[in-house]
Coordinates of C-alpha atoms in Angstrom, one line a residue:
M1 CA 15.5 2.2 10.5
S2 CA 17.6 0.9 7.9
A3 CA 16.1 -2.4 6.0
E4 CA 16.2 -5.8 6.1
S5 CA 17.9 -5.5 9.3
P6 CA 16.2 -7.5 12.6
V7 CA 16.0 -5.1 15.3
R8 CA 14.5 -2.6 12.4
S9 CA 11.8 -1.7 10.3
A10 CA 12.5 -3.5 6.1
S11 CA 11.6 -1.6 4.1
A12 CA 9.1 -2.5 1.4
S13 CA 9.9 -4.5 -1.3
P14 CA 9.1 -3.0 -4.7
P15 CA 6.0 -3.5 -6.0
G16 CA 5.0 -6.8 -7.4
S17 CA 7.6 -8.5 -5.5
R18 CA 8.2 -12.3 -5.5
S19 CA 8.4 -14.9 -2.6
S20 CA 10.2 -17.9 -3.8
S21 CA 8.8 -19.9 -1.0
P22 CA 7.0 -19.6 2.9
I23 CA 10.1 -21.2 4.4
N24 CA 14.4 -20.8 2.8
A25 CA 16.6 -24.2 2.6
H26 CA 16.9 -25.3 6.2
D27 CA 13.1 -25.5 6.6
T28 CA 12.7 -22.1 8.7
L29 CA 8.8 -20.4 8.0
T30 CA 8.8 -16.7 7.0
L31 CA 5.3 -15.3 8.5
R32 CA 3.8 -11.7 7.6
A33 CA 1.5 -9.8 8.6
L34 CA -0.8 -6.7 8.2
I35 CA -0.6 -4.7 10.9
S36 CA -1.3 -0.3 12.1
T37 CA 1.0 2.3 11.7
K38 CA 0.5 2.0 15.4
E39 CA 1.0 -1.1 16.3
A40 CA 4.2 -0.8 14.3
A41 CA 5.3 1.5 16.7
V42 CA 4.4 -0.3 19.8
I43 CA 6.4 -3.1 18.4
I44 CA 9.0 -1.4 17.2
G45 CA 9.1 0.2 20.9
K46 CA 11.4 3.3 22.1
G47 CA 14.6 3.3 20.0
G48 CA 14.1 -0.4 18.9
K49 CA 13.6 -1.6 22.1
N50 CA 10.9 -3.9 22.2
V51 CA 11.9 -5.8 18.6
A52 CA 15.5 -6.0 19.7
D53 CA 14.1 -7.9 23.2
L54 CA 11.9 -9.7 20.6
L55 CA 14.9 -11.4 18.8
E56 CA 16.9 -12.0 21.7
Q57 CA 14.0 -13.7 23.7
T58 CA 12.9 -15.9 20.8
G59 CA 15.5 -16.3 18.3
V60 CA 13.7 -15.0 15.5
R61 CA 14.5 -12.3 12.3
A62 CA 11.7 -9.8 12.1
G63 CA 11.1 -6.3 10.6
I64 CA 8.2 -4.1 9.2
S65 CA 7.9 -2.5 6.5
G66 CA 8.8 1.1 5.9
V67 CA 6.0 4.2 6.1
T68 CA 4.3 5.0 3.0
P69 CA 2.7 8.9 2.9
G70 CA -0.9 8.6 3.6
V71 CA -1.0 4.1 3.8
Y72 CA -2.3 3.8 7.8
E73 CA -0.7 -0.4 6.9
R74 CA 2.2 -1.9 7.9
V75 CA 3.6 -5.3 6.8
L76 CA 5.1 -7.4 9.7
T77 CA 7.6 -9.8 8.2
V78 CA 8.9 -12.4 10.8
G79 CA 11.1 -15.9 10.3
G80 CA 12.2 -18.6 12.3
S81 CA 11.0 -22.2 13.5
V82 CA 7.9 -22.9 13.6
E83 CA 8.3 -22.7 17.0
A84 CA 9.9 -19.4 17.2
V85 CA 7.6 -17.8 15.5
A86 CA 4.8 -18.5 17.4
K87 CA 5.9 -17.7 20.7
A88 CA 7.3 -14.2 18.3
Y89 CA 3.5 -13.6 17.6
N90 CA 2.3 -14.4 21.1
L91 CA 4.9 -12.1 22.5
I92 CA 3.9 -8.9 20.0
I93 CA -0.1 -9.7 20.5
S94 CA 0.7 -9.3 24.3
Q95 CA 3.2 -6.2 23.7
L96 CA -0.1 -5.0 22.2
V97 CA -2.7 -6.0 24.0
S98 CA -0.5 -4.2 27.0
S99 CA -0.1 -1.3 25.3
S100 CA -4.2 -1.0 24.8
S101 CA -4.7 -1.5 28.3
S102 CA -2.1 1.0 29.5
L103 CA -3.8 3.9 27.4
D104 CA -6.9 2.5 29.2
V105 CA -6.1 2.7 32.7
A106 CA -4.4 6.2 32.0
V107 CA -8.1 7.5 30.5
S108 CA -9.3 6.0 33.6
S109 CA -7.3 7.8 35.7
R110 CA -7.4 11.0 34.0
G111 CA -10.8 10.7 35.0
G112 CA -10.2 9.9 39.2
R113 CA -11.6 6.9 40.6
G114 CA -14.7 7.6 40.1
S115 CA -18.2 5.5 41.2
P116 CA -18.5 1.5 42.0
N117 CA -21.1 2.3 39.4
R118 CA -18.3 3.6 37.1
R119 CA -15.9 1.4 37.8
K120 CA -18.5 -1.9 37.2
A121 CA -19.0 -0.1 33.7
Q122 CA -15.5 -0.1 32.8
E123 CA -15.3 -3.9 33.9
M124 CA -18.1 -4.6 31.8
E125 CA -16.7 -2.5 29.2
R126 CA -13.5 -4.7 29.1
E127 CA -15.1 -7.8 29.0
L128 CA -17.1 -6.7 26.0
A129 CA -13.9 -5.6 24.4
P130 CA -12.9 -7.4 21.3
Q131 CA -10.7 -10.9 22.0
P132 CA -6.9 -10.1 20.7
S133 CA -6.7 -11.1 16.8
I134 CA -3.9 -10.6 14.3
R135 CA -4.4 -10.3 10.4
L136 CA -2.0 -13.5 8.8
L137 CA -0.2 -13.0 4.9
I138 CA -1.4 -16.4 3.1
C139 CA -0.4 -17.2 0.0
H140 CA -4.1 -17.7 -2.3
N141 CA -2.1 -20.7 -3.3
L142 CA -1.6 -22.4 0.2
M143 CA -5.2 -21.6 1.3
D144 CA -6.6 -24.7 0.8
T145 CA -3.5 -26.2 3.1
I146 CA -5.2 -24.8 5.9
I147 CA -8.7 -24.4 5.2
G148 CA -8.8 -28.6 3.9
R149 CA -11.1 -30.2 2.1
K150 CA -14.7 -28.5 2.5
G151 CA -12.9 -26.7 6.0
A152 CA -12.5 -29.5 7.5
K153 CA -8.9 -29.2 8.7
I154 CA -9.5 -25.1 10.1
K155 CA -12.6 -26.3 12.1
A156 CA -10.5 -29.0 13.6
I157 CA -8.0 -26.6 13.8
Q158 CA -10.5 -24.3 15.9
D159 CA -12.4 -27.1 17.5
A160 CA -9.1 -28.3 19.0
L161 CA -7.8 -25.1 20.4
G162 CA -10.0 -22.9 20.7
A163 CA -9.1 -19.7 17.9
R164 CA -11.3 -18.0 15.4
M165 CA -9.4 -18.6 12.4
V166 CA -11.6 -16.4 9.4
P167 CA -10.1 -16.1 6.1
S168 CA -10.7 -13.4 3.7
N169 CA -12.3 -14.3 0.7
N170 CA -10.3 -12.1 -2.3
V171 CA -6.3 -11.6 -2.8
L172 CA -5.2 -8.3 -1.9
P173 CA -4.6 -5.9 -4.6
Q174 CA -1.7 -6.6 -6.8
S175 CA -0.8 -9.6 -4.8
T176 CA -1.9 -13.6 -4.8
E177 CA -2.2 -12.8 -0.5
R178 CA -5.2 -13.3 1.1
I179 CA -6.0 -12.3 5.1
V180 CA -6.7 -15.1 7.5
E181 CA -7.6 -13.4 10.6
V182 CA -6.9 -15.6 14.1
Q183 CA -8.8 -14.6 16.8
G184 CA -8.9 -15.9 20.5
T185 CA -6.6 -15.8 23.7
L186 CA -2.8 -15.2 23.4
A187 CA -2.5 -18.6 24.4
S188 CA -4.9 -20.3 21.9
I189 CA -3.7 -17.8 18.7
S190 CA -0.8 -19.0 19.4
R191 CA -1.0 -22.3 19.0
A192 CA -3.0 -21.7 15.6
I193 CA -0.4 -20.0 13.8
E194 CA 2.0 -23.1 15.4
E195 CA -0.4 -25.2 13.3
I196 CA -0.6 -23.0 10.6
G197 CA 3.3 -22.6 10.2
K198 CA 3.1 -26.3 9.9
C199 CA 1.1 -26.5 7.5
L200 CA 2.9 -24.2 5.4
L201 CA 6.1 -26.1 5.7
E202 CA 3.8 -29.0 4.9
D203 CA 2.8 -27.9 1.6
W204 CA 5.6 -25.5 0.8
E205 CA 5.8 -25.8 -2.9
R206 CA 2.4 -24.1 -3.7
G207 CA 3.8 -21.1 -1.8
Q208 CA 6.6 -20.4 -4.6
D209 CA 5.9 -17.4 -6.7
T210 CA 4.0 -15.7 -4.1
V211 CA 2.9 -12.2 -5.2
L212 CA 3.6 -9.9 -1.8
F213 CA 1.4 -7.5 -0.8
H214 CA 2.4 -3.8 0.1
P215 CA 0.0 -1.8 1.9
G216 CA -0.5 1.1 -0.2
V217 CA 0.3 0.0 -3.9
G218 CA -3.2 -0.3 -5.1
D219 CA -4.2 3.0 -4.2
A220 CA -2.0 4.7 -5.7
T221 CA -1.2 2.7 -8.8
S222 CA -4.9 1.6 -9.5
G223 CA -7.3 4.5 -8.0
S224 CA -8.3 2.2 -5.5
K225 CA -11.2 2.9 -2.6
R226 CA -10.3 1.5 0.7
S227 CA -13.6 -1.2 2.0
A228 CA -14.0 -1.8 5.6
N229 CA -12.6 -4.9 6.1
G230 CA -9.3 -3.2 5.8
Y231 CA -8.0 -3.3 2.3
S232 CA -8.6 -2.5 -1.4
A233 CA -10.8 -2.9 -4.2
A234 CA -9.0 -1.4 -7.3
T235 CA -10.9 0.6 -9.5
H236 CA -8.8 1.1 -13.4
K237 CA -9.1 2.9 -16.0
S238 CA -8.7 1.0 -19.9
K239 CA -5.7 3.0 -21.2
T240 CA -3.0 1.2 -23.5
R241 CA 1.1 1.4 -22.5
R242 CA 3.2 0.2 -24.8
S243 CA 6.8 -0.2 -23.5
P244 CA 10.3 0.3 -24.6
P245 CA 12.1 -3.8 -24.5
A246 CA 14.7 -2.4 -22.1
N247 CA 12.0 -2.1 -19.7
L248 CA 10.6 -5.5 -20.1
H249 CA 10.5 -6.7 -16.6
T250 CA 9.8 -10.8 -16.2
Q251 CA 8.1 -12.1 -13.5
N252 CA 5.8 -15.6 -12.6
I253 CA 2.5 -15.9 -10.2
S254 CA 0.6 -19.8 -9.6
I255 CA -3.7 -19.8 -10.2
P256 CA -5.5 -22.6 -9.0
S257 CA -5.8 -24.6 -12.3
D258 CA -9.9 -24.6 -11.9
M259 CA -9.6 -20.4 -12.2
V260 CA -7.7 -21.1 -15.5
G261 CA -10.6 -20.7 -17.5
C262 CA -12.2 -17.1 -15.8
I263 CA -9.0 -16.3 -16.7
I264 CA -8.8 -16.8 -20.5
G265 CA -12.6 -16.1 -21.2
R266 CA -14.3 -17.2 -24.0
S267 CA -12.2 -17.7 -27.0
G268 CA -9.4 -15.9 -25.6
S269 CA -11.5 -12.9 -24.7
K270 CA -10.4 -12.3 -21.6
I271 CA -7.1 -12.5 -21.4
T272 CA -6.9 -10.1 -24.9
E273 CA -8.4 -7.9 -23.6
T274 CA -6.3 -8.1 -20.0
R275 CA -3.0 -7.5 -22.5
R276 CA -4.4 -4.5 -24.7
L277 CA -5.5 -3.0 -20.8
S278 CA -2.0 -3.7 -19.2
G279 CA 0.2 -3.3 -22.5
S280 CA 1.5 -6.8 -21.1
K281 CA 2.4 -10.1 -23.2
I282 CA 0.8 -12.7 -21.0
S283 CA 1.3 -16.5 -21.4
I284 CA -0.1 -18.8 -19.3
A285 CA 1.5 -23.0 -19.1
S286 CA 0.2 -25.4 -21.9
A287 CA 0.0 -27.6 -18.8
S288 CA 0.3 -27.0 -14.6
H289 CA 3.6 -27.4 -12.8
D290 CA 1.6 -30.0 -10.5
D291 CA -2.1 -30.8 -10.0
R292 CA -3.7 -28.1 -8.2
S293 CA -2.5 -25.1 -10.2
Q294 CA -0.7 -23.5 -14.0
R295 CA 1.5 -20.7 -14.2
I296 CA 1.3 -17.0 -15.8
T297 CA 3.9 -15.5 -17.1
I298 CA 3.8 -11.3 -17.6
S299 CA 6.2 -9.7 -19.6
G300 CA 6.6 -5.8 -19.5
T301 CA 7.7 -2.6 -17.6
L302 CA 6.7 -2.8 -14.0
E303 CA 3.6 -0.6 -14.2
A304 CA 2.2 -2.8 -17.2
N305 CA 3.2 -5.9 -15.1
Q306 CA 1.6 -4.1 -12.1
K307 CA -1.5 -3.2 -14.2
A308 CA -1.7 -7.2 -15.4
L309 CA -1.7 -8.0 -12.1
S310 CA -4.8 -6.1 -10.9
L311 CA -7.0 -7.0 -13.7
I312 CA -6.1 -10.7 -13.6
H313 CA -6.8 -10.3 -9.2
N314 CA -10.2 -8.7 -10.3
Q315 CA -11.3 -11.3 -12.3
L316 CA -10.0 -14.1 -9.7
E317 CA -12.6 -12.4 -7.5
R318 CA -15.1 -12.1 -9.8
A319 CA -15.0 -15.5 -10.3
A320 CA -14.5 -16.1 -6.6
E321 CA -18.2 -14.4 -5.5
V322 CA -19.8 -17.1 -8.4
K323 CA -18.5 -19.7 -6.6

Protein backbone atom coordinates (compact mmCIF):
# COMPACT_ATOMS: atom_id res chain seq x y z
CA MET A 1 0.00 0.00 0.00
CA SER A 2 1.43 3.35 -0.98
CA ALA A 3 2.32 6.06 1.51
CA GLU A 4 -0.16 8.79 2.41
CA SER A 5 -2.88 7.34 0.21
CA PRO A 6 -6.26 7.98 1.83
CA VAL A 7 -7.41 4.42 1.16
CA ARG A 8 -4.12 2.76 1.93
CA SER A 9 -1.72 2.50 4.83
CA ALA A 10 0.43 5.60 5.21
CA SER A 11 4.16 4.96 5.55
CA ALA A 12 5.63 6.02 8.87
CA SER A 13 7.24 9.46 8.94
CA PRO A 14 10.96 9.69 9.70
CA PRO A 15 11.82 9.34 13.40
CA GLY A 16 11.62 12.65 15.21
CA SER A 17 9.23 14.11 12.66
CA ARG A 18 7.04 16.97 13.81
CA SER A 19 3.46 18.00 13.35
CA SER A 20 2.80 21.72 13.00
CA SER A 21 -0.49 21.39 14.87
CA PRO A 22 -3.37 18.92 15.41
CA ILE A 23 -5.44 20.82 12.82
CA ASN A 24 -4.84 22.47 9.46
CA ALA A 25 -5.74 25.91 8.17
CA HIS A 26 -9.35 24.81 7.59
CA ASP A 27 -9.87 23.77 11.23
CA THR A 28 -9.69 20.10 10.36
CA LEU A 29 -8.81 17.72 13.15
CA THR A 30 -6.07 15.11 12.75
CA LEU A 31 -6.31 12.43 15.42
CA ARG A 32 -3.84 9.55 15.74
CA ALA A 33 -4.28 6.25 17.59
CA LEU A 34 -2.00 3.38 18.50
CA ILE A 35 -3.24 0.02 17.18
CA SER A 36 -1.89 -3.52 16.91
CA THR A 37 -0.85 -5.12 13.63
CA LYS A 38 -3.89 -7.43 13.83
CA GLU A 39 -6.20 -4.46 14.31
CA ALA A 40 -4.54 -2.74 11.34
CA ALA A 41 -5.36 -5.74 9.13
CA VAL A 42 -9.02 -5.60 10.18
CA ILE A 43 -9.25 -1.83 9.60
CA ILE A 44 -7.68 -2.10 6.12
CA GLY A 45 -9.69 -5.17 5.12
CA LYS A 46 -9.12 -7.49 2.19
CA GLY A 47 -7.75 -5.49 -0.71
CA GLY A 48 -8.30 -2.29 1.28
CA LYS A 49 -12.10 -2.68 1.16
CA ASN A 50 -12.83 -1.78 4.78
CA VAL A 51 -10.85 1.44 4.79
CA ALA A 52 -12.25 2.40 1.36
CA ASP A 53 -15.79 1.93 2.72
CA LEU A 54 -14.83 3.99 5.77
CA LEU A 55 -13.70 6.92 3.62
CA GLU A 56 -16.82 6.74 1.50
CA GLN A 57 -19.12 6.76 4.55
CA THR A 58 -17.37 9.51 6.52
CA GLY A 59 -15.36 11.61 4.06
CA VAL A 60 -12.26 11.54 6.30
CA ARG A 61 -8.65 11.04 5.26
CA ALA A 62 -7.12 7.97 6.86
CA GLY A 63 -3.85 6.06 6.82
CA ILE A 64 -1.92 3.45 8.77
CA SER A 65 1.84 3.54 9.29
CA GLY A 66 3.95 0.92 7.55
CA VAL A 67 5.10 -2.36 9.06
CA THR A 68 8.37 -2.36 11.02
CA PRO A 69 9.97 -5.82 11.44
CA GLY A 70 9.64 -7.07 15.01
CA VAL A 71 7.24 -4.29 16.01
CA TYR A 72 3.62 -5.20 16.67
CA GLU A 73 2.10 -1.74 16.88
CA ARG A 74 1.20 0.75 14.15
CA VAL A 75 -0.29 4.23 14.08
CA LEU A 76 -3.73 4.99 12.66
CA THR A 77 -4.23 8.58 11.46
CA VAL A 78 -7.70 10.01 10.76
CA GLY A 79 -8.32 13.56 9.53
CA GLY A 80 -11.48 15.54 8.88
CA SER A 81 -14.13 17.52 10.72
CA VAL A 82 -14.56 16.69 14.41
CA GLU A 83 -17.87 14.95 13.73
CA ALA A 84 -16.47 12.95 10.79
CA VAL A 85 -13.41 11.84 12.76
CA ALA A 86 -15.61 10.71 15.68
CA LYS A 87 -17.88 8.79 13.28
CA ALA A 88 -14.86 7.18 11.60
CA TYR A 89 -13.47 5.97 14.91
CA ASN A 90 -16.91 4.65 15.85
CA LEU A 91 -16.99 2.57 12.64
CA ILE A 92 -13.40 1.42 13.14
CA ILE A 93 -14.02 0.25 16.71
CA SER A 94 -17.23 -1.43 15.55
CA GLN A 95 -15.22 -3.33 12.93
CA LEU A 96 -12.74 -4.47 15.57
CA VAL A 97 -15.50 -5.62 17.91
CA SER A 98 -17.27 -7.48 15.10
CA SER A 99 -14.02 -9.16 14.07
CA SER A 100 -13.41 -10.33 17.62
CA SER A 101 -16.99 -11.61 17.93
CA SER A 102 -16.69 -13.49 14.63
CA LEU A 103 -13.59 -15.24 15.93
CA ASP A 104 -15.43 -16.29 19.10
CA VAL A 105 -18.31 -17.70 17.01
CA ALA A 106 -15.89 -19.63 14.79
CA VAL A 107 -14.17 -21.19 17.79
CA SER A 108 -17.52 -22.07 19.34
CA SER A 109 -18.76 -23.62 16.09
CA ARG A 110 -15.73 -25.85 15.85
CA GLY A 111 -16.46 -27.08 19.35
CA GLY A 112 -20.07 -28.01 18.55
CA ARG A 113 -23.25 -26.60 20.05
CA GLY A 114 -22.32 -27.80 23.52
CA SER A 115 -24.41 -28.18 26.64
CA PRO A 116 -26.60 -25.47 28.23
CA ASN A 117 -23.90 -25.02 30.86
CA ARG A 118 -21.33 -24.48 28.12
CA ARG A 119 -23.53 -21.89 26.42
CA LYS A 120 -24.12 -20.16 29.74
CA ALA A 121 -20.38 -20.06 30.38
CA GLN A 122 -19.82 -18.52 26.94
CA GLU A 123 -22.45 -15.86 27.69
CA MET A 124 -20.72 -15.04 30.96
CA GLU A 125 -17.39 -14.79 29.17
CA ARG A 126 -18.87 -12.29 26.72
CA GLU A 127 -20.33 -10.25 29.59
CA LEU A 128 -16.98 -10.18 31.37
CA ALA A 129 -14.99 -9.36 28.22
CA PRO A 130 -13.21 -6.00 28.20
CA GLN A 131 -15.23 -3.10 26.82
CA PRO A 132 -14.24 -1.60 23.48
CA SER A 133 -11.41 0.90 23.73
CA ILE A 134 -9.06 3.01 21.61
CA ARG A 135 -5.62 4.39 22.48
CA LEU A 136 -5.40 7.97 21.23
CA LEU A 137 -2.07 9.77 20.82
CA ILE A 138 -2.23 13.27 22.28
CA CYS A 139 0.52 15.90 22.44
CA HIS A 140 1.82 16.32 25.99
CA ASN A 141 1.23 20.09 25.81
CA LEU A 142 -2.45 19.51 25.03
CA MET A 143 -3.15 17.10 27.87
CA ASP A 144 -4.11 19.91 30.26
CA THR A 145 -6.70 21.00 27.71
CA ILE A 146 -8.36 17.58 27.96
CA ILE A 147 -7.83 16.92 31.66
CA GLY A 148 -8.62 20.43 32.91
CA ARG A 149 -7.77 22.02 36.26
CA LYS A 150 -7.45 19.26 38.87
CA GLY A 151 -9.06 16.82 36.41
CA ALA A 152 -12.33 18.75 36.23
CA LYS A 153 -12.78 18.61 32.45
CA ILE A 154 -12.00 14.92 31.99
CA LYS A 155 -14.31 14.07 34.90
CA ALA A 156 -17.12 16.13 33.36
CA ILE A 157 -16.71 14.36 30.01
CA GLN A 158 -16.71 10.94 31.67
CA ASP A 159 -19.74 11.71 33.84
CA ALA A 160 -21.74 13.17 30.95
CA LEU A 161 -20.93 10.56 28.32
CA GLY A 162 -20.34 7.37 30.30
CA ALA A 163 -16.93 6.76 28.74
CA ARG A 164 -13.78 6.19 30.78
CA MET A 165 -10.66 8.13 29.79
CA VAL A 166 -7.27 6.96 31.10
CA PRO A 167 -4.32 9.26 30.32
CA SER A 168 -0.80 7.85 30.64
CA ASN A 169 1.66 9.66 32.90
CA ASN A 170 4.66 9.49 30.57
CA VAL A 171 5.49 10.67 27.07
CA LEU A 172 6.19 7.95 24.53
CA PRO A 173 9.83 7.35 23.50
CA GLN A 174 11.45 10.04 21.35
CA SER A 175 8.22 12.00 21.00
CA THR A 176 6.08 14.54 22.82
CA GLU A 177 2.95 12.38 22.64
CA ARG A 178 1.12 10.53 25.41
CA ILE A 179 -1.64 7.93 25.32
CA VAL A 180 -5.23 8.57 26.34
CA GLU A 181 -7.18 5.31 26.37
CA VAL A 182 -10.92 5.80 25.87
CA GLN A 183 -13.08 2.92 27.09
CA GLY A 184 -16.83 2.33 27.04
CA THR A 185 -19.64 1.53 24.66
CA LEU A 186 -19.30 2.36 20.97
CA ALA A 187 -21.62 5.33 21.36
CA SER A 188 -19.90 6.71 24.46
CA ILE A 189 -16.43 6.38 22.91
CA SER A 190 -17.59 8.19 19.78
CA ARG A 191 -19.04 11.06 21.83
CA ALA A 192 -15.90 11.23 23.99
CA ILE A 193 -13.69 11.42 20.89
CA GLU A 194 -15.85 14.27 19.59
CA GLU A 195 -15.41 16.16 22.88
CA ILE A 196 -11.66 15.51 22.85
CA GLY A 197 -11.50 16.79 19.28
CA LYS A 198 -13.30 19.99 20.25
CA CYS A 199 -10.84 20.53 23.10
CA LEU A 200 -7.89 20.08 20.74
CA LEU A 201 -9.32 22.53 18.23
CA GLU A 202 -9.94 25.17 20.88
CA ASP A 203 -6.30 25.10 22.01
CA TRP A 204 -4.58 24.01 18.79
CA GLU A 205 -1.62 26.39 19.10
CA ARG A 206 -0.25 24.38 22.02
CA GLY A 207 0.03 21.37 19.71
CA GLN A 208 2.47 23.07 17.36
CA ASP A 209 5.86 21.39 16.93
CA THR A 210 4.57 18.06 18.25
CA VAL A 211 7.23 15.36 17.91
CA LEU A 212 5.26 12.36 16.64
CA PHE A 213 5.63 8.90 18.14
CA HIS A 214 6.75 6.06 15.85
CA PRO A 215 6.41 2.49 17.21
CA GLY A 216 9.74 0.69 17.45
CA VAL A 217 11.97 3.76 17.17
CA GLY A 218 12.91 3.64 20.85
CA ASP A 219 13.55 -0.11 20.63
CA ALA A 220 15.72 0.18 17.54
CA THR A 221 17.84 3.15 18.58
CA SER A 222 17.97 3.14 22.35
CA GLY A 223 17.94 -0.49 23.49
CA SER A 224 14.54 0.09 25.09
CA LYS A 225 12.52 -2.52 26.90
CA ARG A 226 8.83 -3.15 26.27
CA SER A 227 6.73 -2.35 29.33
CA ALA A 228 3.42 -3.82 30.44
CA ASN A 229 1.38 -0.81 29.31
CA GLY A 230 2.33 -1.29 25.66
CA TYR A 231 5.06 1.23 25.12
CA SER A 232 8.75 1.46 25.78
CA ALA A 233 10.91 2.83 28.54
CA ALA A 234 14.23 3.62 26.92
CA THR A 235 17.65 2.86 28.38
CA HIS A 236 20.77 4.55 27.08
CA LYS A 237 24.51 4.07 26.85
CA SER A 238 26.70 7.12 27.42
CA LYS A 239 28.55 7.92 24.22
CA THR A 240 29.35 11.30 22.72
CA ARG A 241 28.56 11.69 19.02
CA ARG A 242 30.25 14.43 17.02
CA SER A 243 28.90 15.07 13.55
CA PRO A 244 30.07 17.09 10.58
CA PRO A 245 28.26 20.42 10.09
CA ALA A 246 26.93 19.29 6.70
CA ASN A 247 24.69 16.71 8.39
CA LEU A 248 23.12 19.05 10.93
CA HIS A 249 19.36 19.00 11.43
CA THR A 250 17.36 21.38 13.62
CA GLN A 251 14.05 20.73 15.32
CA ASN A 252 12.00 22.46 18.00
CA ILE A 253 9.94 20.95 20.79
CA SER A 254 7.78 22.59 23.43
CA ILE A 255 7.68 21.57 27.09
CA PRO A 256 5.62 22.92 30.01
CA SER A 257 7.27 26.03 31.46
CA ASP A 258 7.26 24.53 34.95
CA MET A 259 9.35 21.58 33.69
CA VAL A 260 12.21 23.65 32.26
CA GLY A 261 14.15 23.49 35.53
CA CYS A 262 14.36 19.69 35.41
CA ILE A 263 15.90 19.91 31.91
CA ILE A 264 18.46 22.56 32.87
CA GLY A 265 19.42 21.19 36.29
CA ARG A 266 21.31 22.96 39.04
CA SER A 267 23.77 25.45 37.52
CA GLY A 268 23.01 23.95 34.09
CA SER A 269 24.39 20.53 35.02
CA LYS A 270 21.65 18.43 33.36
CA ILE A 271 21.52 20.26 30.04
CA THR A 272 25.33 20.20 29.89
CA GLU A 273 25.29 16.44 30.41
CA THR A 274 22.57 15.99 27.77
CA ARG A 275 24.65 17.95 25.26
CA ARG A 276 27.72 15.86 26.07
CA LEU A 277 25.96 12.48 25.82
CA SER A 278 24.03 13.25 22.65
CA GLY A 279 26.45 15.45 20.73
CA SER A 280 23.60 17.82 19.85
CA LYS A 281 23.51 21.54 20.44
CA ILE A 282 20.57 22.30 22.75
CA SER A 283 19.20 25.74 23.55
CA ILE A 284 16.17 26.88 25.53
CA ALA A 285 14.28 30.04 24.63
CA SER A 286 14.85 32.76 27.21
CA ALA A 287 11.11 33.49 27.35
CA SER A 288 8.13 31.19 26.93
CA HIS A 289 6.19 31.57 23.67
CA ASP A 290 2.97 31.40 25.68
CA ASP A 291 2.09 31.34 29.36
CA ARG A 292 2.39 27.58 29.72
CA SER A 293 5.11 26.20 27.47
CA GLN A 294 8.68 26.93 26.45
CA ARG A 295 10.56 26.03 23.28
CA ILE A 296 13.72 23.91 23.13
CA THR A 297 15.83 23.90 19.95
CA ILE A 298 17.96 20.83 19.18
CA SER A 299 20.59 20.83 16.41
CA GLY A 300 22.76 17.89 15.30
CA THR A 301 22.62 14.72 13.25
CA LEU A 302 19.36 12.79 13.22
CA GLU A 303 20.94 10.16 15.46
CA ALA A 304 22.28 12.76 17.91
CA ASN A 305 18.95 14.58 18.02
CA GLN A 306 17.10 11.33 18.72
CA LYS A 307 19.50 10.67 21.59
CA ALA A 308 18.92 14.18 22.97
CA LEU A 309 15.15 13.76 22.70
CA SER A 310 15.28 10.46 24.58
CA LEU A 311 17.37 11.98 27.37
CA ILE A 312 15.08 14.98 27.68
CA HIS A 313 11.97 12.80 27.77
CA ASN A 314 13.49 10.55 30.43
CA GLN A 315 14.15 13.63 32.55
CA LEU A 316 10.53 14.76 32.07
CA GLU A 317 9.24 11.31 33.05
CA ARG A 318 11.37 11.21 36.21
CA ALA A 319 10.22 14.71 37.15
CA ALA A 320 6.56 13.72 36.59
CA GLU A 321 6.99 10.67 38.84
CA VAL A 322 8.36 12.87 41.63
CA LYS A 323 5.32 15.13 41.34
